[in-house]
Amino acid sequence: MTAKTDSLMDFLDAELASLKSEGRFAKLRVVTGHQAPVSVVDGRRVVNLTSNNYLDLTEHPKLKAAAKDAIDRCGTGTAAVRPIIGTMEIHRDLEEKLAKFKGTEAALVFQSGFTVNVACCQSLMTSESDLLISDALNHASIIDGARLSKAKRAIYPHRDMKALETILKSPDAAAARRKMIVTDGVFSMDGDVAPLPDIVALAEKHGAFVMVDDAHASGVMGPNGRGTPAHFGLSDRVQVQIGTLSKAVGAVGGYVAGERRLIDYLIATARPFIFSSSHPPSVMATCSAAVDVMLEEPERIRRLWDNADYFKAGLKKLGFDTGASETPITPVMVGDTAKAQAFSKRLFEEGVFALSICFPIVARGKDRLRTIVSSGHTRADLDLALEKFGQVGRELGLI
Ligand SMILES: *Cc1c(COP(=O)(O)O)cnc(C)c1O
């Protein structure tokens, strides 16, 4: 072995040992067959409370048929980036449909929600004289996008509008050429909602513009799942509206919706868009069918919210603290890493899969299980899950 290899292997051994000692060593769980409200995970049949398959669309016959048909008509891949020859009619058609759905002039699809966030931060905040203002609990892709942008950065404590206004009144903000406030619409760990009316009012008062990442709100919040700006009636006052196609929409991808000139600018400058190949036609067809289903079957969103309300109420009745959740993402606060991990492990053995989320993903003392119900869970699924939460919770002295 060469010295070079030793240095890599020594590094990996040391890192893996420390990850293991911190309980952060990750082993991938494997699903057999479908991703469903009740799934087979690592060989065990479990009520699945971990997925972002909010509307249970991954199994929808219309989505599956659309994907198969697109493969027959357009093949399996594009073999190119969008600006070269990776844009098919099927990509353009989905973008037109998304723009119509969101009520904006235009939309642009990216490979993922992650890349669209990175691209927008990087392309819109281009110099040190720009100021990117971000909620402390924004998603990792926004944090990485902010790091890749050349802008100055200011972070406000989670949903703290006083702190946001202080930043907007600061000398850095006064000197800034452009100011962008960026927030998740629904926060992925706590399931709480950004105070968009206040954010938009502050932005307008202080000459900033707003970017909202609706990864967990797409398909969940607003009429037919149009997202948080639509939910608050602010669609024409949020300049950069991000959605994902990877969660409720049931495929993979991300998009930005806004004015035509925003989209034209991103087509020419967004590095992930320009330098990474486009989605296979089957993915675009799946997403297009998903938007149709969201318009045709609003009862799915109603069932999702009914299930979320039912499950949240059941957890509270058992004596659990569900934090600040206002959406189908419901944390069950535990407060201790080892206990949260034990809770998740025991539930899994009992046939209920709820992920433990621990430091450093959340702050120390905020260790929890995160639960996400879908429109596809039956009352029997949720009752079983609640029974097991009660049983294991008592066993571990949590309630
Ligand atoms: C999941 C998520 C993303 C990333 O979306 P992908 O399409 O999975 O890349 C971005 N932002 C938030 C808030 C998310 O939860």
XYZ file of C-alpha atoms and ligand atoms in Angstrom:
414
model
C 0.000 0.000 0.000
C 1.265 3.458 -0.805
C 1.495 6.244 1.711
C -1.245 8.048 -0.178
C -3.648 5.143 0.254
C -2.724 4.861 3.924
C -3.608 8.464 4.506
C -7.028 7.959 2.960
C -7.711 4.666 4.741
C -6.514 6.027 8.083
C -8.818 8.986 7.634
C -11.796 6.759 6.747
C -11.152 4.358 9.661
C -10.946 7.217 12.139
C -14.056 8.925 10.780
C -16.090 5.717 10.732
C -15.052 4.919 14.309
C -16.129 8.345 15.474
C -19.417 8.173 13.536
C -20.127 4.804 15.145
C -19.342 6.101 18.617
C -21.746 9.013 18.031
C -24.472 6.683 16.751
C -24.266 8.356 13.320
C -23.078 5.382 11.301
C -25.609 5.016 8.507
C -26.769 1.699 7.167
C -29.212 1.866 4.290
C -32.585 0.249 4.843
C -33.948 -1.619 1.854
C -37.570 -1.686 0.739
C -38.954 -4.803 -0.911
C -41.493 -4.040 -3.607
C -43.488 -0.857 -3.299
C -43.024 2.292 -1.325
C -46.424 2.261 0.365
C -48.277 3.306 3.546
C -47.478 -0.206 4.798
C -44.140 -1.314 3.356
C -41.710 -4.196 3.688
C -38.481 -2.650 5.013
C -35.438 -4.821 5.721
C -37.721 -7.808 5.413
C -40.236 -6.581 8.000
C -43.769 -5.390 7.260
C -44.204 -1.979 8.906
C -46.625 0.925 9.010
C -44.499 3.444 7.160
C -44.387 6.838 8.896
C -41.185 8.009 7.226
C -41.996 8.679 3.611
C -42.777 11.965 1.846
C -45.270 10.132 -0.355
C -47.960 12.448 1.051
C -50.641 11.744 -1.532
C -49.728 8.112 -2.105
C -49.127 8.927 -5.760
C -46.187 6.574 -6.401
C -48.728 3.770 -6.871
C -51.277 5.747 -8.863
C -52.282 3.909 -12.073
C -52.344 7.153 -14.089
C -48.777 8.025 -13.090
C -47.522 4.532 -13.877
C -49.290 4.444 -17.234
C -47.896 7.875 -18.141
C -44.348 6.741 -17.361
C -44.672 3.585 -19.455
C -46.194 5.470 -22.363
C -43.402 8.067 -22.291
C -40.779 5.326 -22.468
C -42.523 3.878 -25.524
C -42.815 7.251 -27.243
C -39.547 8.944 -26.226
C -37.152 6.291 -24.937
C -35.421 5.876 -21.597
C -33.099 8.860 -21.412
C -32.109 12.163 -22.968
C -28.348 11.660 -23.070
C -27.806 15.392 -22.853
C -28.080 18.490 -20.734
C -31.108 20.707 -21.252
C -29.352 23.528 -23.180
C -27.832 21.106 -25.736
C -30.406 18.525 -26.852
C -31.828 17.378 -23.524
C -35.083 19.320 -23.822
C -37.922 17.290 -25.300
C -41.496 18.404 -25.814
C -42.297 16.473 -22.672
C -39.980 18.742 -20.592
C -41.431 21.903 -22.108
C -44.993 20.650 -21.603
C -44.442 19.908 -17.922
C -42.935 23.358 -17.374
C -45.939 25.000 -19.015
C -48.269 22.896 -16.879
C -46.375 23.779 -13.677
C -46.451 27.495 -14.491
C -50.197 27.308 -15.050
C -50.627 25.310 -11.827
C -48.636 27.872 -9.844
C -50.194 30.866 -11.602
C -46.841 32.230 -12.771
C -45.549 33.231 -16.200
C -43.062 30.396 -16.398
C -41.420 27.500 -14.606
C -38.155 25.603 -14.968
C -37.524 21.993 -13.935
C -34.253 20.926 -12.314
C -32.868 17.491 -11.508
C -33.927 17.794 -7.870
C -35.187 20.137 -5.205
C -31.631 20.220 -3.921
C -30.173 21.464 -7.195
C -32.862 24.075 -7.813
C -32.216 25.609 -4.378
C -28.468 25.616 -4.915
C -28.920 27.099 -8.400
C -31.246 29.892 -7.338
C -29.073 30.980 -4.414
C -25.953 30.858 -6.555
C -27.385 32.528 -9.653
C -29.399 35.255 -7.949
C -26.854 36.258 -5.297
C -23.766 36.951 -7.336
C -21.538 39.341 -5.466
C -20.430 40.475 -2.037
C -22.704 43.436 -2.388
C -25.723 41.092 -2.280
C -27.233 39.932 1.011
C -28.801 36.490 1.416
C -31.017 36.335 4.511
C -31.957 32.835 5.657
C -34.025 31.166 8.415
C -31.764 29.173 10.760
C -33.712 25.955 10.108
C -33.701 26.130 6.311
C -32.873 22.969 4.387
C -29.267 21.875 3.752
C -29.608 22.674 0.038
C -30.282 26.328 0.872
C -27.313 26.379 3.230
C -25.088 24.916 0.520
C -26.540 27.286 -2.081
C -25.780 30.214 0.201
C -22.208 28.965 0.586
C -21.827 28.758 -3.195
C -23.255 32.212 -3.737
C -20.885 35.124 -3.447
C -23.269 37.079 -1.248
C -22.920 38.159 2.341
C -25.115 35.969 4.532
C -27.293 36.703 7.522
C -29.162 34.024 9.464
C -32.199 34.827 11.615
C -33.368 32.530 14.429
C -36.151 30.233 13.292
C -39.291 32.216 12.344
C -38.106 35.209 14.383
C -39.573 38.226 12.586
C -38.037 40.755 14.995
C -34.601 39.371 14.185
C -35.402 39.417 10.467
C -36.372 43.073 10.680
C -33.178 43.877 12.621
C -31.162 42.339 9.782
C -33.171 44.269 7.182
C -32.389 47.507 9.051
C -28.676 46.709 9.473
C -25.868 48.602 7.712
C -25.125 45.473 5.640
C -28.697 45.510 4.351
C -28.625 49.253 3.727
C -25.448 48.845 1.688
C -26.671 45.776 -0.214
C -27.373 45.959 -3.921
C -29.934 43.111 -3.698
C -31.449 41.406 -0.678
C -33.072 37.983 -0.822
C -35.015 36.471 2.075
C -35.141 32.699 1.731
C -37.289 30.339 3.759
C -38.720 26.852 3.688
C -42.502 27.024 3.308
C -42.970 24.029 5.623
C -39.987 23.140 7.789
C -38.903 19.562 7.315
C -38.009 18.631 10.894
C -40.714 20.419 12.902
C -43.582 20.566 10.427
C -44.242 24.213 11.196
C -45.046 26.812 8.557
C -43.076 29.947 7.655
C -44.847 33.202 8.621
C -45.009 34.224 4.967
C -47.401 37.182 5.360
C -44.921 38.794 7.781
C -41.909 37.870 5.665
C -43.475 39.320 2.519
C -44.543 42.500 4.349
C -41.023 42.983 5.727
C -39.483 42.269 2.340
C -41.684 44.860 0.663
C -41.031 47.419 3.384
C -37.268 47.021 3.124
C -36.817 46.417 -0.608
C -35.973 42.704 -0.463
C -37.340 39.850 -2.570
C -38.471 36.447 -1.353
C -37.605 32.848 -2.229
C -39.766 30.082 -0.740
C -38.769 26.409 -0.819
C -42.009 24.450 -0.826
C -40.513 20.952 -0.842
C -42.853 19.786 1.941
C -45.729 22.041 0.893
C -45.976 20.954 -2.761
C -49.090 18.787 -2.916
C -49.791 19.480 0.758
C -50.552 23.190 1.347
C -52.731 25.595 -0.614
C -55.556 24.870 -3.076
C -54.838 21.532 -4.825
C -51.405 21.525 -3.195
C -50.142 24.667 -4.928
C -47.927 25.528 -1.973
C -47.565 28.059 0.829
C -47.658 31.297 -1.253
C -51.043 30.167 -2.637
C -52.152 29.064 0.836
C -51.552 32.612 2.115
C -52.823 34.339 -1.038
C -49.316 35.680 -1.734
C -48.529 34.004 -5.055
C -47.851 37.279 -6.864
C -45.676 38.624 -4.026
C -43.200 35.734 -3.740
C -40.721 36.192 -6.579
C -38.937 32.819 -6.466
C -41.258 29.870 -5.812
C -39.505 26.525 -5.454
C -41.318 23.211 -5.546
C -40.200 19.627 -5.508
C -41.313 16.751 -7.697
C -39.640 14.211 -5.403
C -42.060 14.134 -2.506
C -45.856 14.383 -2.867
C -45.554 14.476 -6.657
C -44.178 10.956 -6.586
C -41.217 11.066 -8.975
C -38.021 13.116 -8.699
C -37.024 16.669 -9.536
C -37.442 20.262 -8.477
C -38.725 23.380 -10.140
C -38.787 27.116 -9.829
C -41.834 29.139 -10.846
C -41.867 32.887 -11.376
C -41.642 35.603 -13.990
C -40.450 34.789 -17.491
C -37.276 36.864 -17.051
C -36.329 34.910 -13.911
C -36.628 31.661 -15.849
C -34.768 33.032 -18.908
C -31.931 34.175 -16.664
C -31.695 30.798 -14.897
C -31.684 28.896 -18.216
C -28.579 30.858 -19.172
C -26.775 30.839 -15.804
C -27.883 28.060 -13.426
C -24.941 25.705 -13.223
C -26.776 22.472 -12.231
C -29.232 23.131 -15.066
C -26.499 23.751 -17.618
C -23.982 21.106 -16.612
C -26.051 18.091 -15.541
C -28.228 16.004 -17.849
C -31.978 16.266 -17.956
C -34.633 13.910 -16.616
C -35.697 10.857 -18.585
C -39.041 11.367 -20.361
C -40.744 8.890 -18.007
C -40.074 11.175 -15.042
C -41.546 14.210 -16.806
C -44.626 12.216 -17.818
C -45.092 10.951 -14.249
C -44.945 14.502 -12.884
C -47.331 15.774 -15.512
C -49.868 13.056 -14.626
C -49.360 13.871 -10.932
C -50.351 17.496 -11.473
C -53.506 16.291 -13.287
C -54.335 13.980 -10.381
C -53.813 16.776 -7.853
C -56.389 18.818 -9.780
C -58.801 15.913 -10.359
C -58.641 14.215 -6.952
C -58.573 16.901 -4.255
C -59.962 14.280 -1.840
C -56.415 12.929 -1.535
C -55.277 16.148 0.095
C -58.350 16.113 2.358
C -57.566 12.534 3.432
C -53.937 13.495 4.069
C -54.987 16.303 6.408
C -57.692 14.179 8.080
C -55.078 11.512 8.755
C -52.567 14.070 9.995
C -55.110 15.623 12.381
C -56.217 12.209 13.628
C -52.685 10.966 14.213
C -51.493 14.173 15.865
C -54.508 14.202 18.203
C -53.869 10.544 19.069
C -50.226 11.225 19.923
C -51.190 14.183 22.111
C -53.846 12.111 23.870
C -51.154 9.550 24.695
C -49.190 12.350 26.336
C -46.533 12.989 23.685
C -45.177 16.424 22.827
C -45.632 17.027 19.078
C -43.723 20.307 19.105
C -44.747 23.125 16.808
C -46.182 20.953 14.033
C -48.998 22.428 11.924
C -48.725 20.008 8.993
C -48.588 16.249 8.283
C -44.961 16.281 9.507
C -45.357 15.522 13.199
C -42.345 15.242 15.488
C -42.578 13.248 18.693
C -40.143 14.996 20.988
C -37.835 12.772 23.059
C -34.935 15.046 24.008
C -32.209 12.422 24.246
C -30.290 10.760 21.424
C -30.036 7.260 22.885
C -33.706 7.233 23.895
C -34.863 8.495 20.505
C -32.850 5.760 18.788
C -34.162 3.089 21.163
C -37.719 4.334 20.612
C -37.385 4.043 16.839
C -35.746 0.600 17.070
C -38.407 -0.838 19.387
C -41.245 0.581 17.282
C -39.719 -1.004 14.214
C -39.618 -4.376 15.965
C -43.304 -3.845 16.732
C -44.126 -3.114 13.082
C -44.066 0.696 13.022
C -41.378 2.641 11.206
C -40.737 6.168 12.527
C -37.316 7.690 12.013
C -35.257 9.035 14.892
C -33.747 12.422 14.139
C -30.943 13.374 16.444
C -28.153 15.842 17.022
C -26.478 17.229 14.873
C -29.404 17.217 12.389
C -31.465 18.922 15.112
C -30.183 20.905 18.092
C -28.989 19.021 21.182
C -31.925 18.168 23.432
C -34.325 18.304 20.461
C -33.848 14.631 19.544
C -37.111 13.187 18.314
C -38.952 10.759 16.148
C -40.372 12.276 13.006
C -43.645 10.919 11.696
C -45.283 11.645 8.361
C -48.656 10.178 7.503
C -49.966 9.869 3.959
C -53.410 10.013 2.399
C -53.096 6.257 1.899
C -52.938 5.239 5.556
C -56.126 3.605 6.781
C -57.544 4.303 10.224
C -56.463 0.748 11.130
C -52.848 1.565 10.141
C -52.899 4.716 12.265
C -54.600 3.004 15.207
C -51.972 0.272 15.168
C -49.221 2.893 15.068
C -50.787 4.805 17.977
C -51.172 1.622 20.018
C -47.473 0.826 19.512
C -46.393 4.406 20.260
C -48.270 4.098 23.547
C -46.867 0.672 24.386
C -43.234 1.470 23.570
C -43.489 4.989 24.983
C -44.544 3.554 28.354
C -41.892 0.846 28.155
C -39.191 3.546 27.770
C -40.720 5.819 30.402
C -41.458 8.570 27.885
C -45.127 8.948 28.806
C -36.369 17.265 0.450
C -36.100 18.718 0.486
C -35.374 19.330 -0.541
C -34.710 18.533 -1.617
O -35.611 18.074 -2.553
P -35.196 16.857 -3.502
O -36.111 16.983 -4.635
O -35.361 15.615 -2.690
O -33.767 17.085 -3.875
C -35.245 20.698 -0.516
N -35.779 21.440 0.472
C -36.457 20.876 1.492
C -37.026 21.749 2.557
C -36.625 19.498 1.532
O -37.275 18.945 2.546
